Coordinates of C-alpha atoms in Angstrom, one line a residue:
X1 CA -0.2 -7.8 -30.7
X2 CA 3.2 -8.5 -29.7
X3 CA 4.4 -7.0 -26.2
X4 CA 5.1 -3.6 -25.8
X5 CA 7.7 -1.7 -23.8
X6 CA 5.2 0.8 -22.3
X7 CA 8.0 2.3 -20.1
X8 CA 6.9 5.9 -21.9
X9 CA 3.4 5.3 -21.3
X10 CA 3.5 7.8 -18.5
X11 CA 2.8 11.5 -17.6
X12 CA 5.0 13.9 -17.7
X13 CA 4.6 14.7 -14.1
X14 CA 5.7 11.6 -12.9
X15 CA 9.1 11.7 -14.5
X16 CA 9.4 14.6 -13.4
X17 CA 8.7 14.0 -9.8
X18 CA 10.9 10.7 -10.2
X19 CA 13.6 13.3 -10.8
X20 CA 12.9 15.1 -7.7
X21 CA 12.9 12.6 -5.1
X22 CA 15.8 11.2 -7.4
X23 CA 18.0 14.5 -6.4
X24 CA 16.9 14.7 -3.0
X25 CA 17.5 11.3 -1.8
X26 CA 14.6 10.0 -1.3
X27 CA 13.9 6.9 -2.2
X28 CA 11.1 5.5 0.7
X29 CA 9.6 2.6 0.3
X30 CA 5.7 3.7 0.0
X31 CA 2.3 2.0 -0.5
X32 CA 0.4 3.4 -3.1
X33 CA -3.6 2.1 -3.5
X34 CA -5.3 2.2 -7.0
X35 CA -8.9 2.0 -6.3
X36 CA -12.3 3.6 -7.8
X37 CA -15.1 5.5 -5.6
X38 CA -18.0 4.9 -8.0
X39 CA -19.8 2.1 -9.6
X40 CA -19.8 2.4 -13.4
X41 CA -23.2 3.1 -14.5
X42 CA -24.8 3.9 -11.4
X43 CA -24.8 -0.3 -10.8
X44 CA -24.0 -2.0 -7.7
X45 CA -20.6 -3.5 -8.4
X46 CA -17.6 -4.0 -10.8
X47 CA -15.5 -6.2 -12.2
X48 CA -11.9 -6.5 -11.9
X49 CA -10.1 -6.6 -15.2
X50 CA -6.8 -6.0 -16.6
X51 CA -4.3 -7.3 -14.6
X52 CA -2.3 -9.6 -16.9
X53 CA -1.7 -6.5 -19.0
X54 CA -0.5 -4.9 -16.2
X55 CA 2.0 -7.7 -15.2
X56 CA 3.3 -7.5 -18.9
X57 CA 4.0 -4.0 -18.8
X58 CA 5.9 -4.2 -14.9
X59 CA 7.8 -7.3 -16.5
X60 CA 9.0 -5.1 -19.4
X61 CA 9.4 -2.3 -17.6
X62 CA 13.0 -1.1 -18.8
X63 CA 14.2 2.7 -20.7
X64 CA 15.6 1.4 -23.9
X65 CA 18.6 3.7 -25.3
X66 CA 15.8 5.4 -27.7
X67 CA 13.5 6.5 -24.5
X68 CA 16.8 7.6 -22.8
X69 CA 17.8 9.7 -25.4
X70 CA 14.2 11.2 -26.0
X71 CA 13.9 12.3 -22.5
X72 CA 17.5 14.0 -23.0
X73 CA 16.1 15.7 -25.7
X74 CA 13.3 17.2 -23.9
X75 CA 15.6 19.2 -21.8
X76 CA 14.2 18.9 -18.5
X77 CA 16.1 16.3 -16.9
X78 CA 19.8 16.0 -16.0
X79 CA 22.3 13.5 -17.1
X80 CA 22.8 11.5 -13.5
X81 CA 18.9 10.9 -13.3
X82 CA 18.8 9.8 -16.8
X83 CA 21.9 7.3 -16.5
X84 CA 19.8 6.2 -13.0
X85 CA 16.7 5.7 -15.9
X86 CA 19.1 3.7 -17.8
X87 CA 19.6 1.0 -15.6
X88 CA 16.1 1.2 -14.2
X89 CA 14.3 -2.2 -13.1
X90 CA 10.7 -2.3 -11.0
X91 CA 12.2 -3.9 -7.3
X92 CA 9.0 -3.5 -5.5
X93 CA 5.9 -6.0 -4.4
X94 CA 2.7 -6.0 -6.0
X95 CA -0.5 -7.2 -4.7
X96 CA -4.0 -7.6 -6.4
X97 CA -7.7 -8.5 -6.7
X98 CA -7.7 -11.1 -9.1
X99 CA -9.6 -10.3 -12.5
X100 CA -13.1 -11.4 -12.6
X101 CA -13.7 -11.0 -9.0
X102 CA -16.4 -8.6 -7.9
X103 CA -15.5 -5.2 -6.5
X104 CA -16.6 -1.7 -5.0
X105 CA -15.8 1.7 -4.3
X106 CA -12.8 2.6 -2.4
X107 CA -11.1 -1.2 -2.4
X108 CA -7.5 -1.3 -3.7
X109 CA -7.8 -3.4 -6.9
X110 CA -3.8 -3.0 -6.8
X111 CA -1.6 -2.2 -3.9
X112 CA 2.2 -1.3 -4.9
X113 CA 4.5 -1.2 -1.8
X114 CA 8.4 0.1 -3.5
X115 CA 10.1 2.4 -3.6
X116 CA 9.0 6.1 -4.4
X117 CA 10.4 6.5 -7.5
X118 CA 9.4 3.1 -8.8
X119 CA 5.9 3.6 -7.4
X120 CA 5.3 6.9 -8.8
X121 CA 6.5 6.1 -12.2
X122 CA 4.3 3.0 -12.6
X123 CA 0.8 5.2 -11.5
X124 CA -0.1 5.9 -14.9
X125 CA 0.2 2.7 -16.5
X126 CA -1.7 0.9 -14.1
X127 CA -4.7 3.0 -14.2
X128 CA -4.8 3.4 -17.8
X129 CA -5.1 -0.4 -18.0
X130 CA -7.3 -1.1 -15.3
X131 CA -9.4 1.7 -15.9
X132 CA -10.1 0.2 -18.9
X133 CA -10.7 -3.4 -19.0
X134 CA -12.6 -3.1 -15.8
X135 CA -15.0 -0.5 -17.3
X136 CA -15.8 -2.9 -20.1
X137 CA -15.4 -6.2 -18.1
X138 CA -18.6 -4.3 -15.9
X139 CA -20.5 -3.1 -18.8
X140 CA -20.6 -6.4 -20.3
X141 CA -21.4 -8.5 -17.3
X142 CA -24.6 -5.7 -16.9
X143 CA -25.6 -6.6 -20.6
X144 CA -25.0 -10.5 -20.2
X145 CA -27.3 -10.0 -16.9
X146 CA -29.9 -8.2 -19.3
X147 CA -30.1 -11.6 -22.0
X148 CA -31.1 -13.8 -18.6
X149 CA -28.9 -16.5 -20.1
X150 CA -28.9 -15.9 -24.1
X151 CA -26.0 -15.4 -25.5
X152 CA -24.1 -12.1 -26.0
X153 CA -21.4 -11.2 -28.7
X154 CA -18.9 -8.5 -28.8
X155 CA -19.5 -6.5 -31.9
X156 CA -17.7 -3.7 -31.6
X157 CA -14.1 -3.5 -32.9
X158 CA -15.1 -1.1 -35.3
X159 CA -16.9 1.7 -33.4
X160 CA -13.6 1.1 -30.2
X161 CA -11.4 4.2 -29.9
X162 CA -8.5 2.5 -31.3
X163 CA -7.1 -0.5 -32.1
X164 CA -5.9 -1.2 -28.5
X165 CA -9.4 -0.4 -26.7
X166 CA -11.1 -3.1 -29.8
X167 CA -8.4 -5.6 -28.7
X168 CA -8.6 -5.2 -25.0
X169 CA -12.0 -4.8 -25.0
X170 CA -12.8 -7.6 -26.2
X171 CA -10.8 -8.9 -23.6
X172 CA -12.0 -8.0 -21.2
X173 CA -16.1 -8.2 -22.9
X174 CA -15.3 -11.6 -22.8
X175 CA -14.5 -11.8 -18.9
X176 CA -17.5 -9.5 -18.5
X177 CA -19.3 -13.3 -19.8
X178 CA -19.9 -12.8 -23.5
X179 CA -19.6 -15.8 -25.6
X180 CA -17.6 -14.9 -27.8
X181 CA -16.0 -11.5 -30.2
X182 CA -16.0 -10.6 -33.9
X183 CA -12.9 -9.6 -33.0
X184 CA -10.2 -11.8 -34.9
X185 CA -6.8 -10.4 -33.4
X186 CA -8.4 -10.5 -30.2
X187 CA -9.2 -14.6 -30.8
X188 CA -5.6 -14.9 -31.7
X189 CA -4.2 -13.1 -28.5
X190 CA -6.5 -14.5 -26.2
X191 CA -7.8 -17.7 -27.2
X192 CA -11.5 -17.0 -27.0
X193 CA -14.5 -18.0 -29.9
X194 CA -14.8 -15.5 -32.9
X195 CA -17.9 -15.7 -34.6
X196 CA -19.7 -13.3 -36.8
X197 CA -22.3 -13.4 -40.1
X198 CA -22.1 -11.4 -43.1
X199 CA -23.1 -8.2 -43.9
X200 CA -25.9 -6.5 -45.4
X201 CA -23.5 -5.5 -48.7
X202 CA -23.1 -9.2 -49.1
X203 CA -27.0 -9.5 -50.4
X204 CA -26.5 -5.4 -51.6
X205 CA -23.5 -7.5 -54.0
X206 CA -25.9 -10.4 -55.7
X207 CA -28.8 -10.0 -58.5
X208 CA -31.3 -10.5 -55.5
X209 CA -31.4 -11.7 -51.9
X210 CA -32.4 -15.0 -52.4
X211 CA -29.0 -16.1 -54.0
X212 CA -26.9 -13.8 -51.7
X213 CA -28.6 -16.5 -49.3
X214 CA -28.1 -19.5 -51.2
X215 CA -24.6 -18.9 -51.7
X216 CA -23.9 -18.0 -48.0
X217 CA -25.8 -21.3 -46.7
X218 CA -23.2 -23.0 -49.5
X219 CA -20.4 -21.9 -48.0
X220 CA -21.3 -22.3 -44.7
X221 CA -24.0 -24.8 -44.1
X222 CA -23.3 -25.9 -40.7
X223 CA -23.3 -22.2 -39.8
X224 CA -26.2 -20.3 -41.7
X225 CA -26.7 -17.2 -40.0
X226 CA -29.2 -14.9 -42.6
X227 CA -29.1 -11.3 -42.5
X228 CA -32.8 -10.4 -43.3
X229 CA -33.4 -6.5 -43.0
X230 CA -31.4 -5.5 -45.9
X231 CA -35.1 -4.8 -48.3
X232 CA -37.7 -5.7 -46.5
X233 CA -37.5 -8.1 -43.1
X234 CA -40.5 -10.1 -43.2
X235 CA -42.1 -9.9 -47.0
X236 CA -38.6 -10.5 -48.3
X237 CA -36.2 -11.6 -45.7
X238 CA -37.2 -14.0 -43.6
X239 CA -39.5 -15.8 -46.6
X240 CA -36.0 -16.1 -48.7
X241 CA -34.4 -17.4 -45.2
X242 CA -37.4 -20.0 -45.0
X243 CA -36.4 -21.1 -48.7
X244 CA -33.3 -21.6 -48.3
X245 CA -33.7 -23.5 -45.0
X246 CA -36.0 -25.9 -47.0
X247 CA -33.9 -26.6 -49.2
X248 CA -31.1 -27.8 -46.7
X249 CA -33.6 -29.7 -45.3
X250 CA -34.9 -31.8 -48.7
X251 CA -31.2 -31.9 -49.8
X252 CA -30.2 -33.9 -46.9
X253 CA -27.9 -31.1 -45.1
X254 CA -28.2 -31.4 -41.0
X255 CA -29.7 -27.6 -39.8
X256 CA -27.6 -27.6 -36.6
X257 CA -26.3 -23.8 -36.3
X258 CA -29.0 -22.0 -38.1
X259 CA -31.4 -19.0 -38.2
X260 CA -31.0 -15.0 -39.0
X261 CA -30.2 -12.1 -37.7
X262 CA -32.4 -8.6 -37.1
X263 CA -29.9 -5.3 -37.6
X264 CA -33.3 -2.9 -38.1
X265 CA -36.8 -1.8 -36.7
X266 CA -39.2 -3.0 -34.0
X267 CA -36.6 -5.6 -32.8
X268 CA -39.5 -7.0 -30.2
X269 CA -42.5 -6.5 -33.0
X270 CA -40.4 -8.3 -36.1
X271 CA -39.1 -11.4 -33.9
X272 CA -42.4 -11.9 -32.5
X273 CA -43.9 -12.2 -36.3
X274 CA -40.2 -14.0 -37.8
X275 CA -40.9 -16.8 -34.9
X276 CA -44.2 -17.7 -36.1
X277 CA -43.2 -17.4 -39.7
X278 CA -40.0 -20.0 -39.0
X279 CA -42.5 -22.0 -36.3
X280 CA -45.1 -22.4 -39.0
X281 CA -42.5 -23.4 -42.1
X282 CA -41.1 -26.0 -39.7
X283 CA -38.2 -24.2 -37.8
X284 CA -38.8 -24.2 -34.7
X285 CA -35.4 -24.6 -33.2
X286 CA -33.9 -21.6 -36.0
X287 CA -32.7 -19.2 -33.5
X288 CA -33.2 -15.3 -33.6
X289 CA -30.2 -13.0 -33.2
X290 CA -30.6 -9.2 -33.2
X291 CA -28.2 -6.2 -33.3
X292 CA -28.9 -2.8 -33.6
X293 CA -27.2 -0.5 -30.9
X294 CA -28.0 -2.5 -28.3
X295 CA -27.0 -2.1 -24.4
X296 CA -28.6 -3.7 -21.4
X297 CA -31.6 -1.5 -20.7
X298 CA -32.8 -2.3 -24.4
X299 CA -31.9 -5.8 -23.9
X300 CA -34.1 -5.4 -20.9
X301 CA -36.7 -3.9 -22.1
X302 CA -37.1 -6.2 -25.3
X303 CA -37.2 -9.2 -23.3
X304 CA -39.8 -7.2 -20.6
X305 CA -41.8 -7.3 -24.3
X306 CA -41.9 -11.0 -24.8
X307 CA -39.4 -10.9 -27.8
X308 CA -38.6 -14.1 -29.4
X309 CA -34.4 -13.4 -29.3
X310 CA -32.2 -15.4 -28.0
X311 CA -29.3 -14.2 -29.1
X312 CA -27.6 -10.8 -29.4
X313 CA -24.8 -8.7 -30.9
X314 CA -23.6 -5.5 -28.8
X315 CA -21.2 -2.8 -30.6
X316 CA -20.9 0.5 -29.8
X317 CA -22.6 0.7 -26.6
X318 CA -20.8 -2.2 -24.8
X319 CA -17.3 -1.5 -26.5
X320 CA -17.1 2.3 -25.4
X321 CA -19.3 1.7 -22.5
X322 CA -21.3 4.2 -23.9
X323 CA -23.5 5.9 -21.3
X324 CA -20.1 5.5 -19.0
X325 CA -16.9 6.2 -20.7
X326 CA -15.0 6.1 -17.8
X327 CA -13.8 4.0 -14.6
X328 CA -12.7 6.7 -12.7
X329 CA -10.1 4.6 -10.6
X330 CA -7.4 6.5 -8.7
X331 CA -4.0 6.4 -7.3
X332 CA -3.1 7.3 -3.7
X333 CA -0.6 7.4 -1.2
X334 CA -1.6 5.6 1.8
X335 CA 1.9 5.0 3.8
X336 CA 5.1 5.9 4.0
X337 CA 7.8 2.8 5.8
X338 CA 10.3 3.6 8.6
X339 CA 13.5 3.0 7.4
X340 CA 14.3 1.9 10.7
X341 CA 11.6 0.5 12.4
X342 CA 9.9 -1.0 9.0
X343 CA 6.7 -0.2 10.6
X344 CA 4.6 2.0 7.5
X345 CA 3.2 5.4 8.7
X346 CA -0.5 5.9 7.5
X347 CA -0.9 9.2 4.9
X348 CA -4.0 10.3 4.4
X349 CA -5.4 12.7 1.6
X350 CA -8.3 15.3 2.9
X351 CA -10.8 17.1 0.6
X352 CA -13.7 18.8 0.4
X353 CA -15.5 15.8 -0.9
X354 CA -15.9 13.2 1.9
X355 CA -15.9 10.9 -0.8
X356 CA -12.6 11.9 -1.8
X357 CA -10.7 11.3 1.9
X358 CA -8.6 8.1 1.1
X359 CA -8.2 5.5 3.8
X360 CA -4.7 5.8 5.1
X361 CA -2.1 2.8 5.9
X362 CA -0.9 -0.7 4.5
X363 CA -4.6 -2.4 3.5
X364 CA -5.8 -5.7 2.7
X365 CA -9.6 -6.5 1.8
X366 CA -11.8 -9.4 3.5
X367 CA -14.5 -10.4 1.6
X368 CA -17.5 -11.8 4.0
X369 CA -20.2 -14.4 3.0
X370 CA -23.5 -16.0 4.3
X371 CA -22.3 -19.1 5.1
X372 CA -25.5 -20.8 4.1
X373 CA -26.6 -18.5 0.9
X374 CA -22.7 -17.9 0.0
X375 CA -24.1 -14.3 -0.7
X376 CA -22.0 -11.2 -0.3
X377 CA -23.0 -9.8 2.8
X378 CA -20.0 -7.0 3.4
X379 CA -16.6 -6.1 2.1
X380 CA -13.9 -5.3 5.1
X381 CA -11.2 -2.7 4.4
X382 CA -8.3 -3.4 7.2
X383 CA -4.8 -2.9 7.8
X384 CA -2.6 -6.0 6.1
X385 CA -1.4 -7.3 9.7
X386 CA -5.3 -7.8 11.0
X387 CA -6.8 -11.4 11.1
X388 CA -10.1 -12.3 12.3
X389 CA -11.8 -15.0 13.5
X390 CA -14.6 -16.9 11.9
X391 CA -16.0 -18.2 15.4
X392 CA -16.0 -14.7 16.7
X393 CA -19.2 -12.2 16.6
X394 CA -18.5 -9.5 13.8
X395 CA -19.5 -5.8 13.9
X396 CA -19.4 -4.1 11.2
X397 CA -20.4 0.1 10.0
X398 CA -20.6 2.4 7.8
X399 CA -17.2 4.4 7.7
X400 CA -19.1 7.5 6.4
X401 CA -22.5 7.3 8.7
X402 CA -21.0 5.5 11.6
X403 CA -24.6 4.8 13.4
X404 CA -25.4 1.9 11.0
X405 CA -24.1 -1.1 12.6
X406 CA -25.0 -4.8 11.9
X407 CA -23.1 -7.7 13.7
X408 CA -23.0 -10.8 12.0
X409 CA -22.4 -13.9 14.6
X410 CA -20.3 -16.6 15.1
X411 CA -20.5 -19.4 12.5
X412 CA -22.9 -17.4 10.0
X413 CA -20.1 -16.5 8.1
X414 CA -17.3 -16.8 6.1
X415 CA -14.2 -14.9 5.3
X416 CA -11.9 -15.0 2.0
X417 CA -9.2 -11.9 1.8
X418 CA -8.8 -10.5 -1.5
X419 CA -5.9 -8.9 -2.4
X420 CA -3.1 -12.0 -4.0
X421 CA 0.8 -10.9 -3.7
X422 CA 1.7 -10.9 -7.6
X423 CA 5.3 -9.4 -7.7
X424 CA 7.9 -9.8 -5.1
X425 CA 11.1 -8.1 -4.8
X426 CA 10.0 -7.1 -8.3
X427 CA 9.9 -10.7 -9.6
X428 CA 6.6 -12.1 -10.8
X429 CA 4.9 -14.8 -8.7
X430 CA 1.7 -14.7 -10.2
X431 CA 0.2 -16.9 -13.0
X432 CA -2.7 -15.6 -14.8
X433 CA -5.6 -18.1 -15.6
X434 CA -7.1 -18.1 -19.3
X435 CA -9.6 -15.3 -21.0
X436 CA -11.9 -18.4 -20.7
X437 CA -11.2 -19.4 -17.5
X438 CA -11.1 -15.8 -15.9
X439 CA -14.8 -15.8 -17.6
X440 CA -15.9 -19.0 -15.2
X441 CA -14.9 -17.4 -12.5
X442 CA -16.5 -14.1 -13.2
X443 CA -19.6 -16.5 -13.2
X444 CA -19.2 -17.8 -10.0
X445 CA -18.4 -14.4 -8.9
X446 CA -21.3 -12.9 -9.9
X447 CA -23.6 -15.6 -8.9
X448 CA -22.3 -14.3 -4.9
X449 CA -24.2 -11.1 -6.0
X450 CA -28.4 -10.6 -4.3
X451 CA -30.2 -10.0 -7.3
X452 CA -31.3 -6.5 -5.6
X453 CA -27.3 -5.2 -6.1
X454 CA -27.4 -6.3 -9.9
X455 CA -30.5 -4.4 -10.6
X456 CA -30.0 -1.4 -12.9
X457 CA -32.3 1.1 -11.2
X458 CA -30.9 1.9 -7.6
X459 CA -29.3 -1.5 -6.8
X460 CA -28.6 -2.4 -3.7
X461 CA -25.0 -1.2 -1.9
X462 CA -23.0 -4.0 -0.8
X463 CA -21.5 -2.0 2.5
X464 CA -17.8 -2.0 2.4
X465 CA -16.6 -0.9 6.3
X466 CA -13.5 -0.3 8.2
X467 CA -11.8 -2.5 10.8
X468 CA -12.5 -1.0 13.9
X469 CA -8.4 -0.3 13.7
X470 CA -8.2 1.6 10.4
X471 CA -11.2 3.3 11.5
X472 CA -9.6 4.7 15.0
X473 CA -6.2 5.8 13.0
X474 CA -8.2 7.4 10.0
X475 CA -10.0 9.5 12.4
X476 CA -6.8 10.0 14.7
X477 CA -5.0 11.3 11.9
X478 CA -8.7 13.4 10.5
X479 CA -8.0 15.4 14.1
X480 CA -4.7 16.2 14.1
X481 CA -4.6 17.6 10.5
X482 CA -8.1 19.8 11.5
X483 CA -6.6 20.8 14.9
X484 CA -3.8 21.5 13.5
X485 CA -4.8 23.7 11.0
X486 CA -6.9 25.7 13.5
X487 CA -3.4 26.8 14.6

């Protein structure tokens, strides 16, 4: 899938707003956050995902002659703001959490500082792509958490919303720690192990199952994976599979990659019985795979059962993130800069929902660790010019319910901040690692997780607090706006 120029990949709005600050001056330079305020699927993280695609589309970001003359066609904007479109070029500085890493509510995965217009146009994009990959990224690191170290495939380029969602699903599955996709385009893009079998119309297409196996095992002998549910699973399937593993044996063929696959039934009841079957005929080391519209609390809950699996194919549910469609990440101005002083002015949005207040000012995120576990033990949110010391006491609280306090002492800890600079003066100082490499350090990054925050059923909140500075100007500016609209 060759690189797009996604310049059009916008709403309306924000063209239209572009025009409007475009025709009265205004052209601040503004930070804008994208962040989300809840975990996918009720969990007790997320993960990161997306950001090379985003990089591609800033890098290309450019209105062609064609999108030029499209917008002119539309009749809302005037010819000086589309000639300012045609020489348009992103000038701004991007920062970011790099993909893979672990993340929670209300952090800024990406911070944009630029000028308005080039923030404002660049919203949708971003989110769209983020939103995305790190919805799928999270649901497949929750169903690779479910195997306990089996092996998970991406199965599901067919049941994706689209060709795009298949191929940067994948992606991003494969960050999320699969092993590998069915996906072909998406092993061409992104450099990461396609596998697959065969289907059940392959044996539908042969006089009889037995030589729909033979011939696969023929073709493909240092890969046999046998589909067995297409008649019947275990008076027909699996005693054809255990014939035609026989037969590789007494003809001298190595069984190295070999075993069959469960698409149907009782998945915990029919591996149980297909392992003694393969154990007794002299296969021990066959493996089992299993599909079926799978997702991590069925992966769960078959391996709760003792079933003899060990590795698995996820569709539909992983791919669409089924029982979660969507990230839910945001955009939001959080400072406007001085144009003489240089110093950024904190904006904050109120609501209803105290969830939905946004934390005002130019951010950066620290990231703090037990020192002797290298556990998670809080996220910091605080303005980009704070530092803080290691061999200093720490206090940290709940922004929301402000009595919860924990302080964390000198030399207990460990500090990493988060956010990487990836665009400068709108050029591109950032390299992105590898699919595969991103993967590892997923991993690692999930191994900094207590197993009580990757449990499915009310995990454990990793807290992430306020510097006692953002904290005193977000409730500064919280009075002013109710006092002042007491007036």
């Amino acid at each position: 899938m060759s690189t797009m120029n996604l310049t059009l990949l916008t709403d309306f709005y924000e063209l239209t707003m572009m025009q409007g600050y475009f025709k009265n001056h205004t052209d601040e330079v503004v930070v804008f956050d994208a962040f989300y305020r809840k975990n996918p699927s009720d969990g007790g993280f997320a993960i990161a995902a997306g950001l090379e695609q985003v990089i591609d589309y800033i890098k290309n970001l450019k209105f062609s002659k064609d999108d030029v003359d499209y917008l002119r066609g539309l009749g809302t904007f005037d010819e000086d703001f589309l000639n300012y479109l045609a020489d348009f070029r992103f000038t701004g500085d991007i920062y970011a959490i790099p993909e893979g890493t672990v993340v929670f509510p209300r952090e800024p995965l990406v911070k944009v500082i630029a000028p308005i217009m080039e923030a404002q146009l660049v919203e949708t994009a971003i989110l769209t792509i983020i939103n995305h990959q790190s919805l799928i990224a999270t649901k497949a690191s929750r169903v690779v958490y479910a195997a306990k170290g089996d092996g998970i495939m991406e199965f599901g380029l067919r049941r994706a919303q689209g060709p795009d969602a298949g191929v940067y699903g994948a992606r991003a599955a494969m960050i999320g720690g699969c092993v590998g996709t069915s996906n072909v385009l998406a092993g061409q893009l992104f450099d990461v192990p396609v596998k697959g079998t065969h289907a059940h119309s392959w044996i539908m297409s042969f006089p009889d199952e037995y030589t729909a196996f033979k011939k696969y095992a023929d073709l493909y002998p240092d890969a046999c994976c046998l589909l067995v549910d297409t008649y019947d699973t275990l008076k027909s399937g699996v005693p054809n599979a255990i014939r035609i593993f026989t037969e590789m044996k007494e003809a001298g063929i190595p069984l190295k990659n070999y075993g069959i696959r469960l698409d149907s039934g009782d998945l915990a009841y029919m591996s149980k019985k297909a392992r003694i079957m393969l154990d007794d005929a002299g296969f021990k080391d066959a493996f089992i795979s299993a599909s079926s519209d799978l997702d991590e609390y069925l992966i769960d809950s078959l391996k709760a059962q003792g079933c003899k699996i060990t590795s698995w194919g996820v569709g539909t549910n992983l791919i669409t993130s089924k029982d979660c469609p969507a990230f839910g990440g945001v955009y939001k101005l959080a400072a406007i800069q001085d144009s003489k002083t240089g110093e950024f002015i904190p904006k904050i949005k109120l609501s209803e929902n105290t969830e939905k207040i946004t934390n005002p000012g130019n951010k950066t995120i620290y990231r703090i660790y037990d020192k002797t576990v290298k556990k998670i033990k809080a996220d910091l949110i605080a303005l980009a010019d704070e530092t803080f010391d290691e061999g200093n006491d720490m206090i940290i609280f709940d922004p929301l319910e402000t009595w919860k306090k924990t302080k964390i002492h000198a030399g207990t800890f460990t500090l990493r901040e988060l956010l990487v600079p990836v665009f400068k003066n709108g050029e591109c100082i950032y390299t992105s690692p590898s699919v595969m490499e991103i993967r590892d350090y997923c991993k690692q990054e999930l191994d900094t997780l207590w197993d009580e925050t990757k449990r499915f059923v009310n995990p454990h909140d990793v807290y992430v607090d306020l510097s006692d500075k953002l904290f005193g100007i977000k409730s500064e500016l919280l009075e002013k706006m109710s006092m002042d609209a007491l007036k």
